[in-house]
CSV table of C-alpha atoms in Angstrom, one decimal:
chain,number,residue,atom,x,y,z
A,1,UNK,CA,59.0,100.8,87.8
A,2,UNK,CA,58.7,102.5,91.2
A,3,UNK,CA,57.5,100.4,94.1
A,4,UNK,CA,55.1,101.2,96.8
A,5,UNK,CA,56.3,104.4,98.5
A,6,UNK,CA,55.4,105.2,102.1
A,7,UNK,CA,56.1,108.5,103.8
A,8,UNK,CA,57.5,109.4,106.2
A,9,UNK,CA,59.8,106.5,107.1
A,10,UNK,CA,60.0,107.4,110.7
A,11,UNK,CA,57.8,109.4,113.0
A,12,UNK,CA,57.8,110.3,116.7
A,13,UNK,CA,54.6,111.6,118.2
A,14,UNK,CA,53.3,112.4,121.7
A,15,UNK,CA,50.4,110.5,123.3
A,16,UNK,CA,47.1,112.3,122.4
A,17,UNK,CA,48.3,113.7,119.1
A,18,UNK,CA,47.1,112.6,115.7
A,19,UNK,CA,49.2,111.4,112.8
A,20,UNK,CA,48.7,110.9,109.0
A,21,UNK,CA,50.7,108.4,107.0
A,22,UNK,CA,50.9,108.4,103.3
A,23,UNK,CA,51.1,105.6,100.7
A,24,UNK,CA,51.7,105.9,97.0
A,25,UNK,CA,50.9,102.5,95.2
A,26,UNK,CA,52.6,101.2,92.2
A,27,UNK,CA,51.4,103.0,89.1
A,28,UNK,CA,48.2,101.4,87.8
A,29,UNK,CA,47.5,99.6,91.1
A,30,UNK,CA,44.0,100.4,92.4
A,31,UNK,CA,43.9,98.4,95.6
A,32,UNK,CA,45.7,99.7,98.7
A,33,UNK,CA,45.7,97.8,102.0
A,34,UNK,CA,47.2,98.8,105.4
A,35,UNK,CA,48.7,96.6,108.0
A,36,UNK,CA,50.1,97.2,111.5
A,37,UNK,CA,53.1,95.2,112.6
A,38,UNK,CA,54.1,94.9,116.3
A,39,UNK,CA,56.3,92.4,118.2
A,40,UNK,CA,53.4,91.3,120.3
A,41,UNK,CA,50.5,91.1,117.8
A,42,UNK,CA,52.4,90.5,114.6
A,43,UNK,CA,50.9,91.6,111.3
A,44,UNK,CA,47.3,92.8,111.6
A,45,UNK,CA,45.0,94.0,108.8
A,46,UNK,CA,43.7,97.5,109.2
A,47,UNK,CA,41.7,98.3,106.1
A,48,UNK,CA,41.6,98.0,102.3
A,49,UNK,CA,40.6,100.6,99.7
A,50,UNK,CA,39.7,100.0,96.1
A,51,UNK,CA,38.5,102.8,93.8
A,52,UNK,CA,38.4,105.3,96.6
A,53,UNK,CA,36.0,103.1,98.7
A,54,UNK,CA,36.8,101.2,101.8
A,55,UNK,CA,36.1,97.5,101.0
A,56,UNK,CA,37.2,95.8,104.2
A,57,UNK,CA,38.1,96.8,107.7
A,58,UNK,CA,40.0,95.0,110.5
A,59,UNK,CA,39.3,94.9,114.2
A,60,UNK,CA,40.7,98.3,115.1
A,61,UNK,CA,39.1,101.2,117.0
A,62,UNK,CA,37.5,104.1,115.2
A,63,UNK,CA,40.6,106.2,116.0
A,64,UNK,CA,42.1,104.4,112.9
A,65,UNK,CA,40.8,105.7,109.6
A,66,UNK,CA,41.9,106.0,106.1
A,67,UNK,CA,41.0,107.2,102.6
A,68,UNK,CA,42.0,106.8,99.1
A,69,UNK,CA,42.2,109.5,96.4
A,70,UNK,CA,41.3,109.4,92.8
A,71,UNK,CA,45.0,108.7,91.8
A,72,UNK,CA,44.9,105.6,94.2
A,73,UNK,CA,47.2,107.2,96.7
A,74,UNK,CA,46.1,106.5,100.2
A,75,UNK,CA,46.4,108.0,103.7
A,76,UNK,CA,45.7,106.6,107.1
A,77,UNK,CA,45.1,108.6,110.1
A,78,UNK,CA,45.3,107.8,113.8
A,79,UNK,CA,43.8,110.2,116.2
A,80,UNK,CA,44.4,110.5,120.0
A,81,UNK,CA,47.5,108.4,119.8
A,82,UNK,CA,48.2,105.9,122.5
A,83,UNK,CA,51.5,104.3,123.5
A,84,UNK,CA,50.2,101.0,122.1
A,85,UNK,CA,50.0,102.5,118.6
A,86,UNK,CA,53.7,102.4,118.3
A,87,UNK,CA,54.3,100.1,115.4
A,88,UNK,CA,55.5,99.6,111.8
A,89,UNK,CA,52.7,100.5,109.5
A,90,UNK,CA,52.8,98.8,106.2
A,91,UNK,CA,51.0,99.6,103.0
A,92,UNK,CA,50.4,97.1,100.2
A,93,UNK,CA,49.1,97.7,96.7
A,94,UNK,CA,47.6,95.4,94.1
A,95,UNK,CA,46.4,95.7,90.6
A,96,UNK,CA,42.9,94.8,91.6
A,97,UNK,CA,41.3,93.1,94.6
A,98,UNK,CA,41.9,89.4,94.8
A,99,UNK,CA,44.6,86.9,95.8
A,100,UNK,CA,45.9,86.0,92.4
A,101,UNK,CA,47.1,89.5,91.6
A,102,UNK,CA,49.6,89.6,94.4
A,103,UNK,CA,50.3,92.3,96.9
A,104,UNK,CA,53.4,94.5,96.9
A,105,UNK,CA,54.4,96.1,100.2
A,106,UNK,CA,56.2,99.3,100.9
A,107,UNK,CA,59.0,99.7,103.4
A,108,UNK,CA,56.7,101.0,106.0
A,109,UNK,CA,56.4,103.9,108.4
A,110,UNK,CA,57.9,103.4,111.9
A,111,UNK,CA,55.6,105.2,114.3
A,112,UNK,CA,56.8,105.8,117.9
A,113,UNK,CA,54.4,107.2,120.4
A,114,UNK,CA,56.0,108.7,123.5
B,1,UNK,CA,38.2,82.2,111.8
B,2,UNK,CA,41.0,81.8,109.3
B,3,UNK,CA,44.4,81.4,110.8
B,4,UNK,CA,48.0,80.5,110.0
B,5,UNK,CA,50.4,78.7,112.3
B,6,UNK,CA,54.1,78.7,111.7
B,7,UNK,CA,56.9,76.9,113.5
B,8,UNK,CA,58.4,79.1,116.1
B,9,UNK,CA,61.9,80.4,115.8
B,10,UNK,CA,64.5,81.5,115.9
B,11,UNK,CA,66.1,79.2,113.6
B,12,UNK,CA,69.9,79.3,113.2
B,13,UNK,CA,71.7,77.4,110.5
B,14,UNK,CA,75.1,77.1,108.9
B,15,UNK,CA,75.6,78.1,105.3
B,16,UNK,CA,74.6,75.4,102.8
B,17,UNK,CA,72.3,73.7,105.3
B,18,UNK,CA,68.8,72.7,104.4
B,19,UNK,CA,66.0,74.9,105.6
B,20,UNK,CA,62.4,74.0,106.3
B,21,UNK,CA,59.8,76.2,107.9
B,22,UNK,CA,56.5,74.5,108.7
B,23,UNK,CA,53.2,76.3,108.0
B,24,UNK,CA,49.7,75.0,108.5
B,25,UNK,CA,46.5,76.8,108.1
B,26,UNK,CA,42.9,76.7,109.3
B,27,UNK,CA,40.3,78.0,106.9
B,28,UNK,CA,36.8,77.2,105.6
B,29,UNK,CA,37.4,76.7,102.0
B,30,UNK,CA,40.5,76.9,99.8
B,31,UNK,CA,42.6,80.0,100.2
B,32,UNK,CA,45.6,81.2,98.2
B,33,UNK,CA,48.8,80.8,100.1
B,34,UNK,CA,51.9,82.9,100.3
B,35,UNK,CA,55.4,83.2,101.8
B,36,UNK,CA,56.7,86.7,102.4
B,37,UNK,CA,60.2,87.6,103.6
B,38,UNK,CA,61.2,90.6,105.6
B,39,UNK,CA,64.8,91.8,105.7
B,40,UNK,CA,65.9,94.0,108.6
B,41,UNK,CA,64.5,97.5,108.3
B,42,UNK,CA,62.4,96.7,105.3
B,43,UNK,CA,58.9,95.9,104.4
B,44,UNK,CA,57.6,92.5,103.2
B,45,UNK,CA,58.6,91.0,99.9
B,46,UNK,CA,56.6,88.3,98.2
B,47,UNK,CA,58.7,85.2,98.0
B,48,UNK,CA,56.3,82.7,96.4
B,49,UNK,CA,52.7,81.8,96.2
B,50,UNK,CA,50.3,79.0,95.3
B,51,UNK,CA,46.7,79.5,94.5
B,52,UNK,CA,45.3,76.0,94.4
B,53,UNK,CA,45.9,72.6,95.8
B,54,UNK,CA,49.1,70.8,94.6
B,55,UNK,CA,50.5,74.0,93.2
B,56,UNK,CA,54.2,74.4,93.9
B,57,UNK,CA,55.5,78.0,94.3
B,58,UNK,CA,59.2,78.6,93.8
B,59,UNK,CA,61.6,81.5,93.8
B,60,UNK,CA,65.3,82.1,94.5
B,61,UNK,CA,65.8,78.4,95.4
B,62,UNK,CA,62.8,78.4,97.8
B,63,UNK,CA,59.9,76.0,97.3
B,64,UNK,CA,56.5,75.4,98.9
B,65,UNK,CA,53.7,73.0,97.9
B,66,UNK,CA,50.0,73.6,98.6
B,67,UNK,CA,48.9,70.5,100.4
B,68,UNK,CA,45.1,70.5,100.8
B,69,UNK,CA,45.0,67.1,102.6
B,70,UNK,CA,47.3,68.3,105.4
B,71,UNK,CA,46.4,72.0,105.1
B,72,UNK,CA,50.1,72.9,104.9
B,73,UNK,CA,52.4,75.1,102.9
B,74,UNK,CA,55.9,74.3,104.2
B,75,UNK,CA,58.8,76.4,102.9
B,76,UNK,CA,62.0,74.7,101.9
B,77,UNK,CA,65.4,75.6,100.6
B,78,UNK,CA,68.2,73.1,99.9
B,79,UNK,CA,71.2,75.2,100.5
B,80,UNK,CA,70.9,78.5,102.4
B,81,UNK,CA,73.2,81.5,102.2
B,82,UNK,CA,74.0,84.2,104.7
B,83,UNK,CA,71.9,86.5,102.6
B,84,UNK,CA,68.8,84.4,103.4
B,85,UNK,CA,68.9,85.6,107.0
B,86,UNK,CA,65.5,87.3,107.5
B,87,UNK,CA,62.0,86.9,109.0
B,88,UNK,CA,59.7,84.6,106.9
B,89,UNK,CA,55.9,84.9,107.1
B,90,UNK,CA,53.3,82.4,105.8
B,91,UNK,CA,50.0,84.0,104.8
B,92,UNK,CA,46.7,83.2,103.3
B,93,UNK,CA,43.9,85.1,101.6
B,94,UNK,CA,40.6,84.1,100.2
B,95,UNK,CA,39.5,85.1,96.7
B,96,UNK,CA,36.2,86.3,97.9
B,97,UNK,CA,34.8,89.4,99.6
B,98,UNK,CA,37.4,89.3,102.3
B,99,UNK,CA,40.6,90.3,100.7
B,100,UNK,CA,42.7,90.7,103.8
B,101,UNK,CA,45.9,88.7,104.2
B,102,UNK,CA,46.1,86.6,107.4
B,103,UNK,CA,49.7,86.2,108.5
B,104,UNK,CA,51.5,83.7,110.7
B,105,UNK,CA,53.7,85.0,113.5
B,106,UNK,CA,56.8,84.9,111.5
B,107,UNK,CA,60.0,82.8,111.8
B,108,UNK,CA,63.4,84.4,112.2
B,109,UNK,CA,66.1,82.7,110.3
B,110,UNK,CA,69.8,83.4,110.9
B,111,UNK,CA,72.4,81.8,108.6
B,112,UNK,CA,76.0,81.7,109.8
B,113,UNK,CA,79.0,81.7,107.5
């Protein structure tokens, strides 16, 4: 059974550019969440999608956006990149919303903004 | 708001030593609690979980018990191996409208042969 797949694994972008990251959840999982991991702030929740609808959003500026497709694959987009956006972006999928179903994480996309 | 506090690292141990990582939480209500592990260059892996008070989660020799009275979920392993070297995260989530995981800062554990 394939796990959560995130592409690309590594990305280098220039300040001011925009970037799109992709996440393919485990087959059958309908909930996809995104997290940002940095040495200074740790793991922070970005947003969660379920059945193509954003159900919850963290405290990030509007430059961070996402979407979910009918096959549950999700993308997140960051516009007007800043140096502080350099981070490991992790995607997690779950069968449904809710704690008891568990969340499976992908290996992440390492974004470096220069 | 909800928060998780973990003991700060790094923690360095010898093989076969006893490992304990303290985790306490602040939350209004009774969250579900998790321990995740992150190996170098990888994402997070669910290590164990507990969804109600007095539940004990266990996996790969690791254990943690959900203690409502002390709002704690300490991780323990009786005999660590070099392969247990990783960063460990305690996390909580509420089975409600807010489905986000709130993580602790992480504890880096290094086990020496």
